[in-house]
Amino acid sequence: MIQVQRNKNIRNFCIIAHIDHGKSTLADRLLEFTNTIEKRIMQEQMLDSLDLERERGITIKLNAARMEFTYDDTVYVLNLIDTPGHVDFSYEVSRSLEACEGALLVVDATQGVEAQTLANVYMALDADLEIIPVINKIDLPSADVDRVKKEIEEVIGIDASEAILCSAKAGIGIEEVLRAVVERIPAPVIEDDKPTRALVFDSYFDSYMGIIAYIRVIDGEIRKNDTIHFMQNGRSYEVAELGTLVPPLKIKRDILHSGEVGYVAASIKEIGALVGDTVTTVRAKASEALDGYKEAIPMVFCGLYPADNDDYVELKESLAKLKLNDSSITFEPETSEALGFGFRCGFLGLLHMEIIQERIEREYNIGMIRTAPSVIYKVHTMKGEVLDVSNPAEMPDAGKRDFIEEPYVHVSIMLPQEFVGTMMELAQDRRGEFKNMNYIDEKRVSLEYELPLAEMVTDFYDHLKSRSKGYASMDYTFLDYRRSKLVKLDVMLAGEVVDALSVIIHEDKAFYMGRALTEKLKKLIPKQMFEVPIQAAIGSRVIARTNIKAMRKNVLDKCYGGDISRKRKLLEKQKEGKKRMKAVGRVEVPQEAFVAVLSLDDD
Amino acid sequence: MTVNRHEIEHLYVHVPFCKSRCVYCDFYLELEKHGGVSAYVDALNREIHARFSTLKTDALKTPLHTVYFGGGTPSLLTASQVGEILQGIQAFQVFASDCEITFELNPDDAQSPLDAYLEAGINRFSVGVQSLSNDELKKLSRRHDAQTATQRIHDLAKCMGETANISVDLMYGIPTQSLASWQATVQEACDLPIQHISMYGLQLEAGTALETLAKKATKHYPLPSDDEHVTFYEWAVDYLAEHGFHRYEASNFAKEGFESRHNLAYWQQKNVLAFGPSAHGYVHPTRYSVPSNLKAYTAFSQVAEITEEAVVSDVERFENLLIFGLRLTQVGVKASTLKEACPSPALWRHVEGLLAEKIAQGQVEKRNDAYTLHPAWIPRMNSALCDFIGLDAPH
């Protein structure tokens, strides 16, 4: 048997943690302890480089950092590859895992194991990673280390006897974590002589250097001036620059060996998905690509429309740029009578959708209207065809439909037992089918349900959090498609169907939804120049109606002694208000109305 | 015909003094009891002198067509002060023989006998009647009562005889006002010997006493709803038409031949030279304002060097012609005038399209090659007019 050669001085690892369990703070401490970043330039949570991440306190985009740590007089290079901690982003987690040999499993000593942690740990186990349990926040008065250890062993099924106790915030146990990384995580195997294969686990667009790919070299090596070849994408480029990542800097190198993590720039201008692709070199060309990742499947869909139609092209470009380092986004052009030209976009989940929308608005400064989130329905027609429909406006008429299937997900919820009643109520209300209930320990329970995805994408997560005072956590996985009694509910303004407001909904909920929608719209749509009937209808059957009275007056104002600017200001204000409106037939509808479907129980 | 865009035919004089501030007013003013009227008149005369001296003579070749004393309360000036001011102007520019010289007058506080103002040169009065209900006048914190106002108008008419040219201001939407009380005010006003009525809906301005009262003492200051405003307005339009006052602008009504030529100058974007603290003037291509406190104004009057000014772009001037021209419910704004003022053929095509669209929607009418707002859209004119703002943005 051939002894494998390992690059003894390198460790590649990631951190798995539930949201708020302190992953980013721990990452910061590691960078600080290894003097990777001087304290004075250290921003809180260095790895969360998007503003949005820092604001929301969660990691969305993964990033990587290279640290140097001296242990027994040997300098080790520790590559930390960050992972996001939210339920929507298991896809990104799988990318990070592929580039590592080990993972730190961070569990909050006051909270215990959460549903999402579990899902990520199983992914890490699947990827054969060495897992080091780290119990964080041990300095808090409510910390219960023994209980958490027991949970790790019983729920996850890994040995917690050597779990590291730490407090990232207080700086306790940081060195122990680093030592454990060196001691327990296997060094990467050296395969320098093999044909080159490197995994692209992230990429971003730099306006000077073009697209920069973050890579983990698995086999062989990449040198400066090598011609690299993206095996799936099919394109070749000459390496302009490569190196390693020391946030916030990059360190240029002439060569990256197998086992190393770094970046490569090659004047790549074409926007296309690189992430997940395998890079090889012409010099030592590989014949087979790496496995890549579990492909992320968008589960939640919505229409995104520029608030100002002139921004259509910008919106398209911004989506393309975001797709560059988030290949899970899908988008294709779509037209709405009410909203004009836009895109039907697919996302991993609700949070993912919100984050992408916010990033477009912030980073590209494009105002947008988002339609209600939807899922892909399988519509079986009378002719025997099966159509994938995610846009309610494209739903065939009732007469042409045989039946509709909708996606179901398996949801596991972990929560303190006192919230079980209210959570079951919520799940029931969302057409959930109860599957299982287990006591994790005396206080905590895990609940399992099968639930239509459509019920989950509205605001299930928000309700779950608010009903449990924030203590419940959840994870979901796709199950299958099931036949359901679904109908298309249309909203009509002054007799015209507003395509952007149509929803696909379970028959039993249509009446309530129709009432709620029409009432909400009545509040949101200002008085028009004429009376506007608002109706909710299934096919030609009107199930709810109300009226907006006609407006009679703006302002009959005085012409103030020649102060024309005063009058103009008034008109400018009026115009601003009007700009935020979309014309639906003769009715002017404010943008807020289009997301009203999202938040029917706001008030 | 090419128009000399620099010629000045209209002049405005602002008198900032009042005996007290009315609850609904948010304009700059000076309380009369703090003094300063005669110093103001001195400064005003200096400003007139200084300002005229800076103007090119060709701007002053044509005679003045209108002069307007507005306020504040111009009637807190004596007739001799008014005469002095007019003479100061006359030293630089001749008055047309039919020059309209308007003087705003509060019913209760003229400083000189009425005929003295006539002798000083005033030939048109605008009386701030507002309402002929004493309860409503109290809600507005006006100092006069209905009887004083009507008496003052009869006196004026008697003084002016055949040359009578009197306007009254009326206000609707006053707290507690009912349709009946509004109708009574309009009917009584119609019976007065007047030739012109300006009619305004009361607006709650931010920071005014009335705003506070309307919010905190809703029981005592119930405001008529928007719908009532429209009912009041539309009733008055019909009633006035039946009684010889035709609407020639959204808020202005006159007997034949008594339309205010000064106000028309504003709406038609004519040059208006303005004097007095906080006055707003426009002399192509610049809109400007005069500093608005007495101290700053006194200093300013020495040189009359305008610092607060803005060049009105051709597009903005064109927009103004449209916005204000459409309010002229009789003459409207001529297509030829618009086309001539329009800075580019592309913009003109766009605006013609917009106008055609509005005609189709019933918002605008086109008669005798002139555009006007459709009467049904006058109460909602902002919704129609705002589309003519910001035309220079890409479309």
XYZ file of C-alpha atoms in Angstrom, chain A residues 8-581:
574
model
C 2.016 18.548 6.810
C 1.964 22.275 7.404
C -1.450 23.052 6.003
C -4.916 22.639 7.530
C -8.096 23.524 5.685
C -11.183 23.859 7.818
C -14.528 25.545 8.136
C -16.867 26.436 10.952
C -20.358 25.033 11.217
C -22.741 26.835 13.516
C -26.311 27.862 13.910
C -27.078 31.531 13.406
C -26.105 33.593 16.478
C -24.046 30.828 17.997
C -20.947 32.923 17.586
C -19.268 31.638 14.472
C -18.210 35.028 13.121
C -16.906 36.166 16.478
C -14.859 32.973 16.795
C -13.466 33.509 13.289
C -12.471 37.028 14.273
C -10.670 35.785 17.362
C -8.766 33.212 15.365
C -7.606 35.880 12.929
C -6.681 38.118 15.809
C -4.851 35.445 17.816
C -2.741 34.468 14.809
C -1.961 38.135 14.133
C -3.438 37.722 10.691
C -5.051 41.062 11.100
C -3.776 43.745 13.363
C -6.283 44.577 16.026
C -6.507 48.199 15.043
C -7.733 47.440 11.544
C -9.931 44.639 12.717
C -13.538 45.344 11.999
C -16.026 43.391 13.963
C -16.652 40.122 12.202
C -14.047 40.348 9.520
C -15.246 37.495 7.427
C -18.702 38.901 6.936
C -17.572 41.298 4.275
C -20.953 42.340 2.963
C -22.501 45.277 4.784
C -25.734 43.423 4.739
C -24.198 40.493 6.540
C -22.815 42.679 9.239
C -26.159 44.405 9.683
C -28.161 41.252 9.890
C -25.513 39.527 11.943
C -25.450 36.541 9.684
C -23.022 35.226 7.138
C -24.383 34.929 3.653
C -21.477 34.838 1.283
C -18.661 32.641 2.266
C -15.148 33.925 2.227
C -11.779 32.551 3.064
C -8.810 33.535 5.229
C -5.260 32.267 5.596
C -3.673 32.269 9.032
C -0.237 31.294 10.281
C -0.032 29.549 13.631
C 3.122 28.351 15.382
C 2.756 25.060 17.216
C 5.737 23.214 18.682
C 8.092 25.497 16.761
C 6.459 24.622 13.462
C 4.547 27.214 11.464
C 1.239 25.930 10.178
C -0.908 27.550 7.529
C -4.558 27.377 8.548
C -7.072 28.131 5.834
C -10.454 29.048 7.246
C -13.292 28.820 4.791
C -16.378 30.491 6.086
C -19.863 28.978 5.854
C -23.225 30.636 6.150
C -25.467 29.609 8.990
C -28.968 30.096 7.705
C -31.443 27.496 6.597
C -31.589 28.846 3.041
C -27.908 28.442 2.419
C -27.131 24.782 2.805
C -25.915 24.904 -0.783
C -23.177 27.319 0.107
C -22.254 25.192 3.054
C -21.713 22.213 0.803
C -19.260 24.246 -1.262
C -17.151 25.135 1.735
C -17.115 21.583 2.952
C -15.717 20.270 -0.303
C -12.663 22.462 0.110
C -11.867 21.331 3.681
C -10.575 18.371 5.631
C -12.186 19.344 8.897
C -14.821 21.462 10.560
C -15.345 23.189 13.859
C -18.846 22.526 15.098
C -19.743 25.539 17.209
C -22.645 25.103 19.604
C -23.952 27.782 21.918
C -23.602 26.645 25.532
C -26.837 28.389 26.427
C -28.881 27.151 23.469
C -27.767 23.687 22.505
C -27.967 21.927 19.168
C -30.316 23.521 16.640
C -32.065 22.109 13.616
C -29.794 23.809 11.119
C -26.614 22.751 12.906
C -27.762 19.212 12.538
C -28.301 19.488 8.796
C -24.843 20.992 8.273
C -23.115 18.435 10.470
C -24.618 15.634 8.435
C -23.329 17.289 5.284
C -19.882 17.506 6.832
C -19.994 13.861 7.844
C -21.031 12.990 4.306
C -17.957 14.825 3.052
C -15.739 12.794 5.443
C -14.642 15.794 7.442
C -13.096 15.566 10.871
C -15.451 17.344 13.241
C -14.261 19.156 16.333
C -17.063 20.173 18.689
C -16.571 23.642 20.176
C -18.904 24.776 22.928
C -19.072 28.539 22.832
C -20.327 31.215 25.225
C -19.295 29.225 28.297
C -18.831 32.443 30.231
C -22.533 33.257 30.201
C -24.432 32.576 33.424
C -27.010 30.460 31.619
C -24.392 28.236 29.981
C -25.059 24.525 30.542
C -22.028 22.718 29.193
C -23.013 19.264 30.368
C -26.437 19.418 28.814
C -24.992 20.649 25.517
C -22.353 17.896 25.496
C -25.081 15.363 26.076
C -27.081 16.832 23.193
C -24.111 16.686 20.862
C -23.641 13.028 21.667
C -27.280 12.033 21.645
C -28.671 14.157 18.871
C -25.716 14.304 16.513
C -24.064 11.131 17.616
C -20.453 12.291 17.817
C -18.096 12.115 20.744
C -18.200 15.302 22.787
C -15.779 14.270 25.511
C -13.017 16.250 23.878
C -15.168 19.214 22.992
C -13.324 22.491 23.377
C -14.853 24.942 25.787
C -14.523 28.521 24.709
C -15.904 31.984 24.734
C -15.088 33.779 21.520
C -16.378 37.009 22.965
C -14.235 36.814 26.099
C -11.269 35.297 24.261
C -11.324 32.061 26.274
C -10.114 28.834 24.661
C -8.965 30.373 21.373
C -5.514 28.849 21.450
C -7.020 25.469 22.300
C -9.174 25.707 19.203
C -6.150 26.442 17.018
C -4.148 23.600 18.571
C -7.026 21.222 17.983
C -7.193 22.265 14.342
C -3.521 21.323 13.950
C -3.758 18.154 16.010
C -7.028 16.698 14.883
C -7.728 17.859 11.356
C -5.858 15.830 8.727
C -3.347 17.669 6.609
C -4.260 17.764 2.916
C -2.876 15.032 0.715
C -0.066 16.123 -1.631
C -0.883 15.297 -5.172
C 1.451 17.771 -6.868
C 2.465 15.316 -9.572
C -1.040 14.588 -10.638
C -2.832 16.507 -13.386
C -4.098 19.797 -11.991
C -7.542 19.966 -10.483
C -8.763 22.851 -8.349
C -12.261 23.488 -7.057
C -13.763 26.960 -7.452
C -15.687 27.535 -4.234
C -16.424 31.220 -4.657
C -15.860 34.095 -7.040
C -16.421 37.786 -7.234
C -16.108 40.574 -9.726
C -13.282 43.057 -9.414
C -13.513 46.058 -11.708
C -9.752 46.017 -12.409
C -8.909 42.337 -12.511
C -12.166 40.898 -13.804
C -13.598 37.822 -12.193
C -11.533 36.457 -9.355
C -12.022 32.805 -8.487
C -11.406 31.451 -4.994
C -9.992 27.972 -5.333
C -8.857 24.964 -3.378
C -6.146 23.096 -5.264
C -6.936 19.398 -4.895
C -4.424 17.835 -7.273
C -1.333 19.204 -8.992
C -0.409 22.858 -8.894
C -1.175 26.132 -10.615
C 1.586 28.530 -11.576
C 1.658 32.102 -12.692
C 1.327 32.380 -16.496
C -0.195 28.898 -16.688
C -3.047 28.617 -19.111
C -5.969 27.456 -17.059
C -9.045 25.739 -18.331
C -12.491 25.678 -16.726
C -13.659 22.156 -17.357
C -17.436 22.700 -17.308
C -17.487 26.193 -18.659
C -15.059 25.176 -21.417
C -13.114 28.439 -21.504
C -9.360 28.925 -21.142
C -7.437 31.879 -19.743
C -3.899 32.847 -18.901
C -3.277 33.314 -15.187
C -2.529 36.964 -14.531
C -2.204 36.726 -10.791
C -2.582 34.154 -8.071
C -2.072 34.062 -4.363
C -3.462 33.448 -0.943
C -6.034 35.333 1.058
C -5.231 37.245 4.198
C -8.170 39.516 4.845
C -8.378 42.261 3.939
C -5.372 41.642 1.702
C -4.347 39.207 -0.954
C -0.750 37.939 -0.965
C 0.627 37.282 -4.445
C 2.293 33.955 -5.051
C 3.929 32.338 -8.065
C 2.568 28.911 -7.408
C -0.282 27.247 -5.549
C 0.281 23.639 -4.545
C -2.200 20.897 -3.947
C -3.891 21.308 -0.603
C -3.630 25.079 -0.736
C -6.439 27.594 -0.771
C -6.125 30.832 -2.675
C -7.334 32.950 -5.534
C -6.687 33.182 -9.222
C -7.234 36.148 -11.525
C -7.064 35.694 -15.259
C -8.779 38.699 -16.841
C -12.027 36.772 -16.950
C -14.685 39.131 -18.202
C -17.463 36.831 -19.293
C -20.122 36.611 -16.690
C -21.115 33.021 -16.154
C -21.242 30.626 -13.286
C -17.754 29.483 -12.335
C -18.474 28.350 -8.837
C -18.443 24.593 -8.565
C -16.371 24.273 -11.719
C -13.013 22.521 -11.839
C -9.915 24.406 -12.947
C -7.141 22.496 -14.691
C -4.008 23.618 -16.554
C -3.011 23.048 -20.128
C 0.430 22.066 -18.815
C -0.968 19.183 -16.760
C -4.431 18.707 -18.034
C -6.846 16.546 -16.088
C -9.246 14.351 -17.986
C -11.984 14.245 -15.393
C -13.527 17.086 -13.462
C -14.064 16.986 -9.712
C -17.447 16.027 -8.404
C -18.466 19.607 -7.792
C -21.247 20.077 -5.362
C -24.718 19.124 -4.597
C -26.525 21.283 -7.110
C -28.640 23.925 -5.418
C -32.217 23.924 -6.563
C -34.127 27.170 -6.318
C -37.253 26.548 -4.326
C -38.815 29.960 -4.065
C -39.744 32.131 -7.007
C -40.923 35.669 -7.401
C -41.106 38.365 -10.032
C -38.634 41.220 -9.685
C -39.517 44.367 -11.584
C -37.628 47.633 -11.725
C -39.683 50.379 -10.095
C -38.536 52.584 -12.932
C -38.844 50.808 -16.266
C -35.683 52.524 -17.461
C -33.699 50.399 -15.001
C -34.503 47.130 -16.760
C -31.082 46.676 -18.301
C -29.328 47.576 -15.052
C -31.459 45.066 -13.215
C -30.506 42.378 -15.687
C -26.821 43.179 -15.303
C -26.992 43.236 -11.538
C -28.699 39.852 -11.460
C -26.010 38.469 -13.752
C -23.278 39.829 -11.506
C -24.878 38.397 -8.393
C -25.298 35.050 -10.081
C -21.566 35.075 -10.610
C -20.836 34.186 -7.032
C -24.210 32.787 -6.180
C -25.021 30.316 -8.885
C -28.151 29.235 -7.050
C -29.987 32.310 -8.319
C -31.972 31.762 -11.485
C -33.660 34.439 -13.534
C -35.460 34.733 -16.803
C -37.300 37.605 -18.458
C -40.963 37.937 -17.667
C -43.608 40.462 -18.611
C -46.478 41.611 -16.483
C -49.294 43.771 -17.744
C -49.259 45.662 -14.476
C -45.540 45.863 -13.834
C -43.994 45.907 -17.279
C -40.738 44.101 -17.993
C -38.979 42.202 -15.265
C -37.605 38.832 -14.278
C -38.916 35.675 -12.709
C -36.227 34.775 -10.230
C -35.578 31.625 -8.277
C -34.014 31.523 -4.823
C -33.030 28.956 -2.262
C -35.461 30.325 0.265
C -37.168 33.413 1.588
C -34.178 34.949 3.308
C -32.093 34.373 0.233
C -34.740 36.173 -1.800
C -34.855 39.122 0.578
C -31.103 39.397 0.679
C -30.742 39.395 -3.079
C -33.429 42.034 -3.380
C -31.735 44.185 -0.789
C -28.340 43.751 -2.392
C -29.675 44.865 -5.754
C -31.310 47.876 -4.189
C -28.236 48.810 -2.204
C -25.302 47.846 -4.337
C -26.830 48.699 -7.685
C -29.244 51.353 -6.513
C -32.230 49.967 -8.371
C -35.658 50.320 -6.810
C -37.745 47.207 -7.267
C -41.171 45.731 -6.940
C -41.292 42.150 -5.820
C -44.314 39.971 -6.348
C -45.499 37.441 -3.791
C -43.208 34.434 -3.475
C -44.337 31.297 -5.175
C -43.131 27.751 -5.770
C -43.119 25.516 -8.849
C -46.450 23.798 -9.314
C -46.849 20.823 -11.592
C -50.005 21.431 -13.542
C -51.491 18.402 -15.240
C -53.633 19.452 -18.165
C -56.614 17.683 -19.650
C -54.432 16.859 -22.616
C -52.126 14.942 -20.337
C -49.256 17.451 -20.389
C -47.417 18.414 -17.218
C -46.506 22.082 -17.001
C -44.149 23.686 -14.493
C -45.804 26.887 -13.346
C -44.239 29.283 -10.878
C -45.919 32.452 -12.032
C -49.622 32.455 -11.108
C -50.310 34.554 -14.187
C -49.243 31.617 -16.332
C -51.596 29.136 -14.703
C -53.844 27.589 -17.375
C -57.584 28.206 -16.991
C -59.481 25.915 -14.657
C -61.193 24.245 -17.596
C -57.908 23.113 -19.069
C -56.511 21.752 -15.829
C -56.882 18.199 -14.695
C -55.134 18.574 -11.352
C -52.252 20.403 -9.720
C -49.376 19.048 -7.674
C -47.378 21.119 -5.261
C -43.979 20.576 -3.626
C -43.894 19.278 -0.054
C -41.011 19.636 2.341
C -39.998 17.778 5.437
C -39.608 20.273 8.252
C -37.833 19.573 11.503
C -38.294 22.059 14.279
C -36.378 22.118 17.543
C -37.893 24.082 20.356
C -38.398 24.319 24.105
C -41.363 22.166 25.075
C -43.529 25.030 26.327
C -43.959 26.198 22.728
C -45.014 22.847 21.320
C -48.720 23.666 21.434
C -48.486 26.937 19.572
C -46.066 25.464 17.050
C -48.379 22.578 16.283
C -51.150 25.080 15.769
C -48.976 26.978 13.311
C -48.030 23.850 11.396
C -51.651 22.692 11.303
C -52.733 26.076 10.064
C -50.195 25.771 7.263
C -51.638 22.444 6.151
C -48.846 20.533 7.869
C -49.065 16.782 8.436
C -47.702 15.750 11.783
C -45.035 13.048 11.509
C -43.091 12.771 14.699
C -42.236 14.284 18.058
C -39.170 13.505 20.179
C -37.844 14.764 23.463
C -34.191 15.755 22.986
C -33.898 16.202 26.731
C -36.264 17.192 29.540
C -36.792 20.657 28.128
C -36.371 20.467 24.392
C -38.457 18.817 21.768
C -38.004 18.072 18.113
C -41.100 18.158 15.908
C -41.386 16.827 12.417
C -43.942 17.813 9.860
C -44.601 17.458 6.190
C -45.728 20.763 4.809
C -46.463 22.313 1.441
C -43.474 24.456 0.517
C -45.818 27.226 -0.561
C -47.063 27.502 3.021
C -43.524 27.732 4.235
C -42.340 30.437 1.905
C -44.901 32.988 2.951
C -43.857 33.803 6.493
C -43.625 30.504 8.306
C -40.148 31.234 9.598
C -41.156 34.626 11.015
C -44.094 33.043 12.805
C -41.978 30.223 14.077
C -39.590 32.734 15.582
C -42.196 35.044 17.056
C -44.340 32.267 18.492
C -41.371 30.721 20.242
C -39.895 34.042 21.383
C -36.979 33.265 19.108
C -36.140 29.885 20.692
C -37.302 27.572 17.932
C -35.103 26.640 15.009
C -35.965 24.773 11.887
C -34.611 23.082 8.835
C -36.379 21.781 5.784
C -35.646 19.477 2.913
C -37.573 18.828 -0.251
C -39.735 15.701 -0.216
C -41.933 15.255 -3.253
C -44.839 16.626 -5.266
C -48.347 15.964 -4.008
C -51.745 16.517 -5.487
C -53.618 19.375 -3.798
C -56.873 21.257 -4.193
C -55.352 24.454 -5.451
C -57.020 27.390 -7.115
C -55.839 30.568 -8.740
C -57.122 33.645 -6.974
C -57.250 36.789 -9.086
C -57.586 40.355 -7.972
C -59.472 42.755 -10.186
C -59.265 46.518 -10.060
C -62.037 48.329 -11.875
C -62.855 45.050 -13.591
C -59.344 44.305 -14.805
C -57.286 41.406 -13.508
C -54.005 42.597 -12.016
C -51.714 39.803 -13.106
C -49.049 40.695 -10.570
C -51.465 40.164 -7.688
C -52.716 36.709 -8.630
C -51.879 33.911 -6.212
C -52.156 30.151 -6.256
C -53.725 29.026 -3.026
C -55.465 26.117 -1.380
C -59.207 26.133 -1.962
C -60.014 26.227 1.739
C -58.028 29.393 2.219
C -59.200 31.266 -0.848
C -62.148 32.971 0.790
C -60.162 34.309 3.725
C -57.329 35.344 1.413
C -59.718 37.109 -0.955
C -61.225 39.112 1.866
C -57.869 40.000 3.353
C -56.409 40.992 -0.008
C -59.236 43.266 -1.033
C -59.339 44.982 2.360
C -55.611 45.503 2.362
C -55.646 46.924 -1.142
C -58.426 49.284 -0.173
C -56.114 50.699 2.455
C -53.094 50.871 0.196
C -54.539 52.250 -2.999
C -55.247 55.960 -2.735
C -58.502 57.440 -3.917
C -58.599 57.687 -7.673
C -60.396 60.060 -9.959
C -63.307 57.607 -10.136
C -64.782 54.898 -7.978
C -62.740 51.695 -8.131
C -64.286 48.330 -7.316
C -61.781 45.814 -5.928
C -62.740 42.187 -6.382
C -61.155 38.859 -5.618
C -62.253 36.047 -7.888
C -61.645 32.389 -8.642
C -62.217 32.147 -12.358
C -65.382 34.123 -12.940
C -66.670 33.624 -9.404
C -66.211 36.750 -7.298
C -65.591 35.778 -3.683
C -64.845 39.167 -2.131
C -65.420 42.760 -3.108
C -65.034 46.268 -1.819
C -64.807 49.797 -3.239
C -62.430 52.699 -3.206
C -64.380 55.932 -3.317
C -63.520 58.491 -5.928
C -61.229 61.327 -5.016
C -62.715 64.723 -5.482
C -59.959 67.135 -4.618
C -56.206 67.606 -4.484
C -55.654 71.141 -3.388
C -57.028 74.343 -4.794
C -54.266 76.614 -3.836
C -53.538 80.252 -3.827
C -51.012 81.679 -6.207
C -48.774 83.108 -3.537
C -47.815 86.604 -4.633
C -45.700 85.389 -7.492
C -43.930 82.698 -5.486
C -44.088 80.218 -8.301
C -41.526 77.917 -6.725
C -43.938 77.165 -3.902
C -46.517 75.965 -6.346
C -43.945 73.968 -8.258
C -42.804 72.239 -5.079
C -46.349 71.114 -4.465
C -46.541 69.664 -7.945
C -43.150 68.031 -7.601
C -44.359 66.303 -4.462
C -47.458 65.184 -6.287
C -45.344 63.854 -9.099
C -43.025 61.969 -6.745
C -46.065 60.245 -5.304
C -47.287 59.408 -8.756
C -43.931 57.997 -9.794
C -44.196 55.353 -7.124
C -47.413 54.218 -8.702
